[in-house]
Tab-separated table of C-alpha atoms in Angstrom:
chain	number	residue	atom	x	y	z
I	1	MET	CA	95.775	178.164	115.118
I	2	SER	CA	95.997	177.234	111.439
I	3	ARG	CA	94.000	174.551	109.915
I	4	ARG	CA	97.216	172.704	108.840
I	5	VAL	CA	98.487	172.620	112.463
I	6	VAL	CA	95.003	171.255	113.702
I	7	PHE	CA	95.018	168.628	111.060
I	8	VAL	CA	98.440	167.475	111.864
I	9	ARG	CA	97.598	167.215	115.599
I	10	ASN	CA	94.452	165.361	114.911
I	11	THR	CA	96.327	163.027	112.517
I	12	LEU	CA	98.971	162.233	115.184
I	13	ALA	CA	96.394	161.578	117.743
I	14	VAL	CA	94.543	159.198	115.595
I	15	MET	CA	97.799	157.396	114.617
I	16	LEU	CA	98.788	157.018	118.417
I	17	ALA	CA	95.386	155.721	119.315
I	18	ALA	CA	95.506	153.054	116.408
I	19	VAL	CA	99.108	151.951	117.527
I	20	VAL	CA	97.976	151.601	121.222
I	21	GLY	CA	94.730	149.837	120.204
I	22	GLY	CA	96.550	147.596	117.859
I	23	SER	CA	99.089	146.578	120.411
I	24	TYR	CA	96.252	145.633	122.789
I	25	VAL	CA	94.505	143.326	120.310
I	26	TYR	CA	97.791	141.768	119.325
I	27	PHE	CA	98.817	140.874	122.873
I	28	ARG	CA	95.405	140.087	124.241
I	29	GLY	CA	95.608	136.265	123.452
I	30	ALA	CA	99.129	135.919	124.694
I	31	ASP	CA	99.100	138.276	127.713
I	32	LEU	CA	97.362	135.567	130.024
I	33	PRO	CA	97.917	135.517	133.945
I	34	SER	CA	100.504	133.081	135.081
I	35	ALA	CA	100.906	131.378	138.358
I	36	HIS	CA	103.073	134.182	139.679
I	37	ALA	CA	100.795	136.994	138.488
I	38	ALA	CA	99.659	139.608	141.130
I	39	PRO	CA	96.026	139.013	142.447
I	40	VAL	CA	93.426	141.012	140.729
I	41	ASN	CA	90.814	143.212	142.529
I	42	ALA	CA	87.628	141.141	142.155
I	43	PRO	CA	85.228	143.988	142.169
I	44	LEU	CA	87.217	145.900	139.571
I	45	ALA	CA	87.655	142.753	137.447
I	46	ALA	CA	83.852	142.116	137.609
I	47	ALA	CA	83.142	145.710	136.604
I	48	ASN	CA	85.575	145.563	133.720
I	49	ALA	CA	84.495	142.108	132.665
I	50	GLY	CA	83.135	141.987	129.115
I	51	PRO	CA	82.088	139.152	126.699
I	52	ALA	CA	83.986	135.858	127.002
I	53	ALA	CA	87.371	135.967	125.325
I	54	PRO	CA	87.277	134.249	121.955
I	55	VAL	CA	89.103	130.905	121.473
I	56	VAL	CA	92.606	131.564	120.180
I	57	ALA	CA	94.350	129.208	117.972
I	58	THR	CA	98.100	128.696	118.494
I	59	ALA	CA	100.728	127.404	116.276
I	60	THR	CA	101.255	123.716	116.309
I	61	ASP	CA	104.889	122.220	116.800
I	62	PHE	CA	105.283	119.120	114.614
I	63	SER	CA	108.950	118.930	115.179
I	64	GLY	CA	108.459	115.864	117.457
I	65	ILE	CA	106.577	114.048	114.919
I	66	VAL	CA	109.068	114.700	112.180
I	67	GLN	CA	111.970	113.624	114.382
I	68	ARG	CA	110.195	110.305	115.330
I	69	ALA	CA	108.375	109.276	112.179
I	70	GLY	CA	110.571	111.057	109.570
I	71	PRO	CA	113.176	108.259	109.184
I	72	ALA	CA	110.251	105.803	108.331
I	73	VAL	CA	109.336	108.054	105.267
I	74	VAL	CA	111.169	107.126	102.071
I	75	ASN	CA	111.899	108.666	98.755
I	76	ILE	CA	110.898	106.442	95.696
I	77	SER	CA	112.351	106.928	92.217
I	78	VAL	CA	110.998	104.918	89.390
I	79	THR	CA	112.151	104.225	85.865
I	80	GLY	CA	109.921	103.235	82.996
I	81	LYS	CA	109.003	103.991	79.500
I	82	ALA	CA	106.234	106.163	78.171
I	83	ARG	CA	104.448	103.878	75.757
I	84	LYS	CA	102.143	106.474	74.064
I	85	MET	CA	102.365	109.941	73.008
I	86	ALA	CA	99.986	112.579	74.285
I	87	ASP	CA	98.664	115.695	72.597
I	88	ASP	CA	96.995	118.703	74.005
I	89	ASN	CA	93.727	117.070	74.038
I	90	ASP	CA	94.729	113.648	75.271
I	91	ASP	CA	94.155	112.440	78.813
I	92	GLY	CA	96.982	109.851	78.568
I	93	ASP	CA	96.987	106.122	78.203
I	94	PRO	CA	94.973	104.659	81.120
I	95	ASP	CA	97.410	101.542	80.983
I	96	ASP	CA	100.497	103.678	81.138
I	97	PRO	CA	101.502	104.399	84.852
I	98	PHE	CA	103.642	107.291	84.012
I	99	SER	CA	100.844	108.884	82.041
I	100	GLN	CA	98.540	108.360	85.003
I	101	PHE	CA	101.408	109.588	87.390
I	102	PHE	CA	101.394	113.098	85.690
I	103	LYS	CA	97.666	113.086	85.164
I	104	ARG	CA	97.055	112.570	88.937
I	105	PHE	CA	99.871	114.492	90.413
I	106	GLY	CA	100.907	117.160	87.900
I	107	PRO	CA	102.485	119.138	86.515
I	108	GLN	CA	100.699	118.719	83.186
I	109	LEU	CA	103.715	117.915	81.138
I	110	GLN	CA	103.694	116.939	77.464
I	111	ILE	CA	104.722	113.250	77.289
I	112	PRO	CA	107.256	112.677	74.430
I	113	ARG	CA	105.896	111.650	71.043
I	114	GLN	CA	108.628	108.939	70.735
I	115	PRO	CA	108.939	106.225	73.380
I	116	GLN	CA	111.591	107.440	75.942
I	117	ILE	CA	112.683	106.669	79.328
I	118	MET	CA	110.592	108.453	81.936
I	119	HIS	CA	111.817	109.028	85.395
I	120	GLY	CA	109.321	109.589	88.256
I	121	LEU	CA	109.480	110.571	91.918
I	122	GLY	CA	107.235	109.681	94.722
I	123	SER	CA	107.159	108.839	98.460
I	124	GLY	CA	106.265	106.018	100.717
I	125	PHE	CA	106.448	104.916	104.288
I	126	ILE	CA	107.666	101.732	106.094
I	127	ILE	CA	105.008	99.803	107.862
I	128	SER	CA	107.081	96.679	108.849
I	129	PRO	CA	110.792	96.476	110.092
I	130	ASP	CA	111.519	93.838	107.476
I	131	GLY	CA	111.101	96.433	104.670
I	132	VAL	CA	107.336	96.519	103.641
I	133	ILE	CA	106.436	99.834	102.223
I	134	LEU	CA	103.100	101.513	101.215
I	135	THR	CA	102.898	103.969	98.350
I	136	ASN	CA	100.516	104.914	95.595
I	137	ALA	CA	99.924	102.418	92.720
I	138	HIS	CA	100.272	105.210	90.104
I	139	VAL	CA	103.787	105.791	91.387
I	140	VAL	CA	105.151	102.304	90.779
I	141	ASP	CA	102.662	100.462	88.704
I	142	GLY	CA	104.480	99.137	85.500
I	143	ALA	CA	107.832	100.598	86.476
I	144	GLN	CA	110.866	98.731	85.350
I	145	GLU	CA	112.919	99.765	88.299
I	146	VAL	CA	112.056	101.070	91.763
I	147	VAL	CA	114.757	102.435	93.880
I	148	VAL	CA	113.943	103.396	97.555
I	149	LYS	CA	116.139	105.920	99.389
I	150	LEU	CA	116.121	106.090	103.163
I	151	THR	CA	116.965	109.228	105.317
I	152	ASP	CA	120.329	107.702	106.145
I	153	ARG	CA	121.118	107.814	102.399
I	154	ARG	CA	121.070	104.043	101.943
I	155	GLU	CA	119.433	102.913	98.681
I	156	PHE	CA	117.680	99.728	97.831
I	157	LYS	CA	116.152	98.247	94.815
I	158	ALA	CA	112.544	97.513	95.667
I	159	LYS	CA	110.293	94.588	94.588
I	160	VAL	CA	106.752	95.449	93.791
I	161	LEU	CA	104.546	92.927	95.614
I	162	GLY	CA	101.306	94.062	94.281
I	163	VAL	CA	99.240	97.113	93.095
I	164	ASP	CA	95.602	97.917	93.389
I	165	LYS	CA	94.644	100.458	90.895
I	166	GLN	CA	91.024	100.803	92.130
I	167	SER	CA	92.260	102.176	95.408
I	168	ASP	CA	95.537	103.542	94.178
I	169	ILE	CA	97.562	101.535	96.613
I	170	ALA	CA	100.749	99.657	96.065
I	171	VAL	CA	102.832	97.343	98.345
I	172	ILE	CA	106.712	97.198	97.740
I	173	ARG	CA	109.461	95.723	99.607
I	174	ILE	CA	113.098	96.230	100.183
I	175	ASP	CA	115.821	93.652	101.430
I	176	ALA	CA	116.570	95.288	104.767
I	177	ARG	CA	116.012	94.497	108.543
I	178	ASN	CA	115.321	96.509	111.736
I	179	LEU	CA	113.946	99.556	109.835
I	180	PRO	CA	112.046	102.326	111.525
I	181	THR	CA	108.299	102.231	111.027
I	182	VAL	CA	105.334	104.537	111.324
I	183	GLN	CA	102.321	104.110	113.661
I	184	ILE	CA	98.945	103.563	112.267
I	185	GLY	CA	96.070	105.630	113.283
I	186	ASP	CA	92.347	105.649	112.960
I	187	PRO	CA	90.891	108.017	110.340
I	188	SER	CA	87.369	107.552	111.444
I	189	VAL	CA	87.927	109.715	114.565
I	190	VAL	CA	89.524	112.522	112.671
I	191	LYS	CA	87.741	115.793	112.889
I	192	VAL	CA	87.449	118.486	110.186
I	193	GLY	CA	89.637	121.348	111.204
I	194	GLU	CA	92.146	118.991	112.980
I	195	PRO	CA	95.827	119.885	112.245
I	196	VAL	CA	97.629	117.388	110.079
I	197	LEU	CA	101.203	117.000	108.800
I	198	ALA	CA	102.543	115.598	105.518
I	199	ILE	CA	106.071	114.341	105.063
I	200	GLY	CA	107.325	113.425	101.477
I	201	SER	CA	109.625	114.460	98.680
I	202	PRO	CA	108.113	117.252	96.674
I	203	TYR	CA	110.040	117.817	93.462
I	204	GLY	CA	112.735	115.426	94.912
I	205	PHE	CA	113.281	117.371	98.109
I	206	ASP	CA	113.685	114.437	100.605
I	207	ASN	CA	111.780	114.428	103.896
I	208	THR	CA	109.960	117.885	103.414
I	209	ALA	CA	107.365	118.567	106.052
I	210	THR	CA	104.228	120.627	105.338
I	211	ALA	CA	101.220	121.078	107.618
I	212	GLY	CA	97.577	122.250	107.457
I	213	ILE	CA	94.146	121.040	108.519
I	214	VAL	CA	91.540	118.541	107.473
I	215	SER	CA	89.300	120.325	105.213
I	216	ALA	CA	86.606	117.656	104.666
I	217	LYS	CA	85.968	113.976	105.027
I	218	SER	CA	84.487	111.247	102.780
I	219	ARG	CA	85.110	113.136	99.594
I	220	SER	CA	84.133	111.322	96.403
I	221	LEU	CA	86.254	112.055	93.450
I	222	PRO	CA	85.725	111.173	89.797
I	223	ASP	CA	86.886	107.665	88.821
I	224	ASP	CA	87.521	106.991	92.516
I	225	ASN	CA	84.332	105.459	93.616
I	226	TYR	CA	85.787	103.261	96.395
I	227	VAL	CA	87.759	105.718	98.348
I	228	PRO	CA	86.170	108.192	100.856
I	229	PHE	CA	88.993	110.671	100.572
I	230	LEU	CA	90.341	113.103	103.288
I	231	GLN	CA	90.587	116.597	101.944
I	232	THR	CA	93.179	118.729	103.427
I	233	ASP	CA	94.853	122.152	102.600
I	234	VAL	CA	98.376	120.633	103.310
I	235	ALA	CA	100.852	121.810	100.761
I	236	VAL	CA	101.230	118.727	98.492
I	237	ASN	CA	103.215	118.779	95.202
I	238	PRO	CA	104.639	116.307	92.687
I	239	GLY	CA	106.832	113.877	94.617
I	240	ASN	CA	104.568	113.863	97.734
I	241	SER	CA	102.515	111.154	96.099
I	242	GLY	CA	102.353	108.045	98.301
I	243	GLY	CA	103.702	109.829	101.436
I	244	PRO	CA	101.984	109.747	104.875
I	245	LEU	CA	99.519	112.120	106.337
I	246	PHE	CA	99.948	112.339	110.188
I	247	ASN	CA	97.601	113.462	112.992
I	248	LEU	CA	98.894	115.203	116.111
I	249	LYS	CA	99.676	111.939	117.790
I	250	GLY	CA	102.218	111.092	115.031
I	251	GLU	CA	100.000	108.355	113.579
I	252	VAL	CA	99.475	107.902	109.856
I	253	ILE	CA	95.817	108.580	109.023
I	254	GLY	CA	96.103	108.717	105.205
I	255	ILE	CA	98.310	108.432	102.145
I	256	ASN	CA	98.648	111.688	100.061
I	257	SER	CA	97.339	110.702	96.650
I	258	GLN	CA	95.986	113.542	94.640
I	259	ILE	CA	95.717	117.326	94.119
I	260	TYR	CA	93.225	119.449	92.540
I	261	SER	CA	95.204	121.964	90.361
I	262	GLN	CA	94.800	124.022	87.274
I	263	THR	CA	98.470	124.691	87.159
I	264	GLY	CA	100.069	121.359	88.185
I	265	GLY	CA	101.282	122.920	91.437
I	266	PHE	CA	99.534	123.123	94.929
I	267	GLN	CA	96.404	125.200	95.024
I	268	GLY	CA	95.017	124.411	98.441
I	269	LEU	CA	93.208	121.162	97.608
I	270	SER	CA	94.845	117.863	98.282
I	271	PHE	CA	93.380	114.438	98.866
I	272	ALA	CA	94.528	111.517	101.025
I	273	ILE	CA	93.444	107.925	101.012
I	274	PRO	CA	92.371	106.970	104.440
I	275	ILE	CA	94.950	104.513	106.004
I	276	ASP	CA	92.245	101.960	106.971
I	277	VAL	CA	91.335	101.614	103.284
I	278	ALA	CA	95.042	101.162	102.434
I	279	MET	CA	95.794	98.576	105.205
I	280	LYS	CA	92.799	96.467	104.056
I	281	VAL	CA	94.370	96.499	100.511
I	282	GLU	CA	97.769	95.642	102.001
I	283	ARG	CA	96.480	92.602	103.946
I	284	GLN	CA	94.705	91.244	100.757
I	285	LEU	CA	97.693	91.685	98.584
I	286	ALA	CA	100.030	90.144	101.222
I	287	GLN	CA	97.656	87.030	101.800
I	288	HIS	CA	96.249	86.479	98.241
I	289	GLY	CA	98.273	88.445	95.882
I	290	LYS	CA	95.146	90.283	94.712
I	291	VAL	CA	92.387	92.421	96.008
I	292	THR	CA	88.682	91.058	96.022
I	293	ARG	CA	85.710	93.378	96.286
I	294	GLY	CA	82.092	92.939	96.511
I	295	ARG	CA	79.646	94.614	94.114
I	296	LEU	CA	75.906	95.233	93.794
I	297	GLY	CA	75.579	96.396	90.206
I	298	VAL	CA	73.971	99.723	90.787
I	299	SER	CA	74.743	103.359	90.032
I	300	VAL	CA	73.949	105.674	92.977
I	301	GLN	CA	73.949	109.428	93.521
I	302	ASP	CA	73.604	111.826	96.486
I	303	LEU	CA	70.356	113.381	97.469
I	304	ASN	CA	69.674	117.022	97.675
I	305	GLN	CA	66.694	118.744	99.465
I	306	ALA	CA	64.433	118.681	96.350
I	307	LEU	CA	65.231	115.011	95.751
I	308	SER	CA	64.717	113.972	99.339
I	309	GLU	CA	61.430	115.678	99.474
I	310	SER	CA	60.269	114.032	96.255
I	311	PHE	CA	61.047	110.663	97.523
I	312	GLY	CA	59.447	111.314	100.911
I	313	LEU	CA	62.550	111.660	103.032
I	314	LYS	CA	62.888	113.928	106.034
I	315	ASN	CA	66.680	114.369	105.534
I	316	ALA	CA	68.928	114.381	102.440
I	317	GLN	CA	70.693	111.175	103.489
I	318	GLY	CA	71.072	107.804	101.743
I	319	ALA	CA	72.167	106.589	98.247
I	320	LEU	CA	69.655	107.156	95.371
I	321	ILE	CA	69.790	104.356	92.843
I	322	SER	CA	69.840	105.838	89.387
I	323	SER	CA	70.279	102.647	87.464
I	324	VAL	CA	70.444	98.952	88.106
I	325	GLU	CA	72.642	96.522	85.971
I	326	LYS	CA	70.436	93.924	84.254
I	327	GLY	CA	71.182	90.441	85.707
I	328	GLY	CA	73.456	91.852	88.445
I	329	PRO	CA	73.096	91.100	92.172
I	330	ALA	CA	70.884	94.144	92.858
I	331	ASP	CA	68.574	93.328	89.991
I	332	LYS	CA	68.268	89.667	91.085
I	333	ALA	CA	67.364	90.967	94.643
I	334	GLY	CA	64.543	93.249	93.235
I	335	LEU	CA	66.200	96.629	93.680
I	336	GLN	CA	64.943	99.293	91.267
I	337	ALA	CA	65.885	102.649	90.076
I	338	GLY	CA	64.471	105.308	92.429
I	339	ASP	CA	65.059	103.210	95.460
I	340	VAL	CA	66.929	105.000	98.220
I	341	ILE	CA	69.260	102.786	100.190
I	342	LEU	CA	69.315	103.980	103.823
I	343	SER	CA	71.583	101.284	105.314
I	344	PHE	CA	73.774	98.385	104.264
I	345	ASN	CA	74.141	95.506	106.743
I	346	GLY	CA	73.175	97.636	109.677
I	347	HIS	CA	75.512	100.643	108.592
I	348	ALA	CA	73.718	104.013	107.866
I	349	ILE	CA	74.288	105.448	104.521
I	350	ASP	CA	74.866	109.199	104.923
I	351	HIS	CA	76.424	109.913	101.524
I	352	SER	CA	76.280	107.888	98.305
I	353	VAL	CA	80.069	107.266	98.505
I	354	ASP	CA	79.500	105.235	101.797
I	355	LEU	CA	77.653	102.424	99.944
I	356	PRO	CA	80.434	101.454	97.402
I	357	THR	CA	82.979	101.365	100.258
I	358	LEU	CA	80.853	99.063	102.487
I	359	VAL	CA	79.895	96.834	99.610
I	360	ALA	CA	83.560	96.539	98.476
I	361	ASP	CA	84.615	95.352	101.898
I	362	THR	CA	81.977	92.667	101.894
I	363	PRO	CA	83.158	89.029	100.824
I	364	PRO	CA	81.519	88.103	97.509
I	365	GLY	CA	78.749	85.404	97.875
I	366	THR	CA	77.538	86.590	101.144
I	367	SER	CA	73.986	87.914	101.808
I	368	LYS	CA	73.450	91.238	103.431
I	369	PRO	CA	70.336	93.207	104.359
I	370	LEU	CA	69.561	96.552	102.902
I	371	GLN	CA	67.042	99.157	104.233
I	372	VAL	CA	65.381	100.811	101.166
I	373	MET	CA	62.846	103.563	100.936
I	374	ARG	CA	60.370	102.906	98.083
I	375	GLY	CA	57.132	104.813	97.616
I	376	GLY	CA	57.385	106.311	101.167
I	377	LYS	CA	57.793	102.905	102.718
I	378	VAL	CA	60.917	101.445	104.277
I	379	LEU	CA	61.666	97.803	102.984
I	380	THR	CA	64.285	95.317	104.026
I	381	ILE	CA	65.803	93.574	101.160
I	382	ASP	CA	68.625	90.819	101.280
I	383	VAL	CA	71.121	90.928	98.608
I	384	LYS	CA	73.715	88.450	97.595
I	385	VAL	CA	76.827	90.369	96.983
I	386	GLY	CA	78.649	89.695	93.759
I	387	GLU	CA	82.399	89.943	92.884
I	388	MET	CA	83.886	92.840	91.119
I	389	LYS	CA	85.832	92.031	88.145
I	390	VAL	CA	88.561	94.573	87.082
I	391	ALA	CA	90.833	93.517	84.195
I	392	GLY	CA	94.491	93.524	85.080
I	393	ASN	CA	93.787	95.388	88.395
I	394	ASP	CA	95.077	93.258	91.190
I	395	ALA	CA	97.705	91.067	89.555
I	396	PRO	CA	101.221	91.237	91.077
I	397	VAL	CA	103.503	93.334	88.949
I	398	GLY	CA	107.103	93.619	88.273
I	399	LYS	CA	107.605	90.685	86.004
I	400	ALA	CA	109.742	91.541	83.001
I	401	GLU	CA	108.392	91.210	79.584
I	402	ASN	CA	109.400	88.087	77.721
I	403	GLN	CA	112.176	89.767	75.704
I	404	GLY	CA	115.190	88.016	77.001
I	405	ARG	CA	117.947	89.368	79.257
I	406	LEU	CA	118.337	92.455	77.224
I	407	GLY	CA	114.777	93.597	77.125
I	408	LEU	CA	114.739	93.932	73.411
I	409	ALA	CA	112.244	93.022	70.747
I	410	VAL	CA	114.188	92.989	67.427
I	411	ARG	CA	113.918	91.656	63.951
I	412	PRO	CA	116.458	91.224	61.024
I	413	LEU	CA	116.851	93.998	58.581
I	414	ASP	CA	114.947	93.743	55.248
I	415	PRO	CA	116.874	94.237	51.881
I	416	ALA	CA	115.775	97.867	51.713
I	417	GLU	CA	116.861	98.712	55.202
I	418	ARG	CA	120.410	96.906	54.751
I	419	LYS	CA	120.865	98.840	51.479
I	420	GLN	CA	120.068	102.127	53.374
I	421	LEU	CA	122.697	101.096	55.879
I	422	GLY	CA	125.365	100.442	53.274
I	423	GLY	CA	124.739	96.747	53.048
I	424	GLN	CA	125.689	95.846	56.565
I	425	ASN	CA	123.691	93.380	58.693
I	426	GLY	CA	122.039	94.050	62.031
I	427	LEU	CA	118.795	93.843	63.986
I	428	LEU	CA	116.173	96.541	64.029
I	429	VAL	CA	114.833	97.484	67.480
I	430	GLU	CA	111.025	97.465	67.487
I	431	ASP	CA	110.550	97.704	71.304
I	432	ALA	CA	112.805	98.294	74.316
I	433	ASN	CA	112.147	97.483	77.888
I	434	GLY	CA	114.051	96.587	81.024
I	435	PRO	CA	117.835	97.091	80.799
I	436	ALA	CA	117.771	98.183	77.228
I	437	ALA	CA	115.122	100.930	77.806
I	438	ILE	CA	117.005	102.019	80.995
I	439	ALA	CA	120.279	102.291	78.930
I	440	GLY	CA	118.483	104.475	76.407
I	441	ILE	CA	117.839	102.058	73.529
I	442	GLN	CA	115.039	103.344	71.379
I	443	SER	CA	112.646	101.952	68.644
I	444	GLY	CA	114.314	102.377	65.374
I	445	ASP	CA	117.889	101.821	66.641
I	446	VAL	CA	119.999	99.059	64.675
I	447	ILE	CA	121.950	96.727	66.864
I	448	LEU	CA	125.215	95.915	65.015
I	449	ALA	CA	127.183	93.935	67.563
I	450	LEU	CA	127.303	92.646	71.216
I	451	ASN	CA	130.692	92.785	73.040
I	452	GLY	CA	132.328	93.197	69.550
I	453	THR	CA	130.681	90.216	67.821
I	454	PRO	CA	128.561	91.253	64.801
I	455	VAL	CA	124.869	89.998	65.218
I	456	THR	CA	122.807	88.909	62.269
I	457	SER	CA	119.900	86.999	63.722
I	458	VAL	CA	117.638	87.133	66.700
I	459	GLU	CA	118.701	83.706	67.889
I	460	GLN	CA	122.323	84.701	67.747
I	461	LEU	CA	121.753	87.792	69.853
I	462	ARG	CA	119.779	85.820	72.465
I	463	LYS	CA	122.489	83.243	72.692
I	464	LEU	CA	125.323	85.964	73.109
I	465	ALA	CA	123.192	87.688	75.775
I	466	GLY	CA	122.704	84.326	77.627
I	467	GLN	CA	126.444	83.774	77.680
I	468	ALA	CA	127.299	87.162	78.907
I	469	GLY	CA	128.060	88.298	82.507
I	470	LYS	CA	126.410	91.024	84.307
I	471	SER	CA	126.912	93.642	81.647
I	472	VAL	CA	127.394	94.010	77.922
I	473	ALA	CA	128.275	96.643	75.414
I	474	LEU	CA	126.034	96.967	72.350
I	475	LEU	CA	127.038	98.639	69.182
I	476	VAL	CA	124.161	100.714	68.044
I	477	GLU	CA	123.459	102.705	64.911
I	478	ARG	CA	121.249	105.593	65.265
I	479	GLY	CA	120.763	107.868	62.313
I	480	ASP	CA	124.204	108.674	60.918
I	481	GLU	CA	125.929	107.808	64.249
I	482	LYS	CA	127.364	104.517	65.689
I	483	ILE	CA	127.618	104.429	69.570
I	484	PHE	CA	128.445	101.837	72.090
I	485	VAL	CA	125.836	101.553	74.824
I	486	PRO	CA	126.471	99.638	78.001
I	487	LEU	CA	123.747	97.520	79.497
I	488	ALA	CA	123.502	96.096	83.010
I	489	LEU	CA	121.604	92.766	82.514
I	490	ASN	CA	118.894	91.219	84.491
């Protein structure tokens, strides 16, 4: 027999064995005995018994959750103006919500160098039948118009009741009744590895469902010291921001807020704000119109094995104080750099992120006990919690700037400008907000007339706008062109 024939026969035998063996492995997890299966010979089964079968993960069907909770998830579209240009090395204006929107939730697009109208998309979910909706602060903060679209295709203009930039939570409301709502869950009982579902509007595709698992809990992210994030591998993209994260019971356990990405798209790392954090913020905004947080005035860091051994700790647990603010609550209580905070008000501190969260939830002015490791000894120190001051953080938003019904800041033309325009009068636009910005009016435009009446002074323009109905037509000169621009007034 030739070598070629032997090689072919051996090759076919190996292939057949591989196919049979592969089929066995593939069906092993699914080929389980049913109630109607024939009885198995006990001695034979015992003789063939091997190691215990491995745990087999099966696909999870989220269709019931999508059907039940999907109608309570909304699409949010916002309109505003980018106030500051960005270059390749610019992180964006921290006071510009649209800069922060793209910074947080990609893609990393260039913000125009001239003030222009920016349109953003996000998600949210209804928590009250009378139209109260939760979303991210960076989605709606500073927006001049917020439109909410339901799954039944109804659209409503929303009022922003309040934003809390510190936690990135916003509360908005639409004028509607008997709306579907989500069920609120408990993120403290969520386990790493547990399946979760996100519903939102990535890139504007309404009510898109994506699923994954909880990858980690209590993640601390840069510039977000007061949120113990849930990390997941759920596919989250621009437009998902502000949407809900569900557990297998169909309860909301988080708000999708951020992704880690080098491309602007999903790369397997997404972060959600625990829903209990969001609900605390919602209650404070609803009751007081702002969020009040406690503070100690310390900077803390996690402990590793080397640090824990050097400070006489058996385990790398607690919050190591790296600095103490002079004159702050911690300084007045006698806390020092190098102290390790083991517990706050009876709550053990496992990671350093646990401390700011507990302190923030404490009413300012109250005294709480801390267990501190100092010099190998455990001390109990009472600290009077102070109040965190964050400029412009918890104030209700949505108030139009004081620029009249048009939303324009204008001034008369100077002689040189009038000469450049052929001697005609008009008003130069220095800034545009509200209706004017939405209509496309830009800085540098010249307003020549309102509803056919030439304008020559700011007072005249304001008077004409005040006498107008719900809309006006502005005659605008831009460059070498004159165009009529319709405005829907406030």
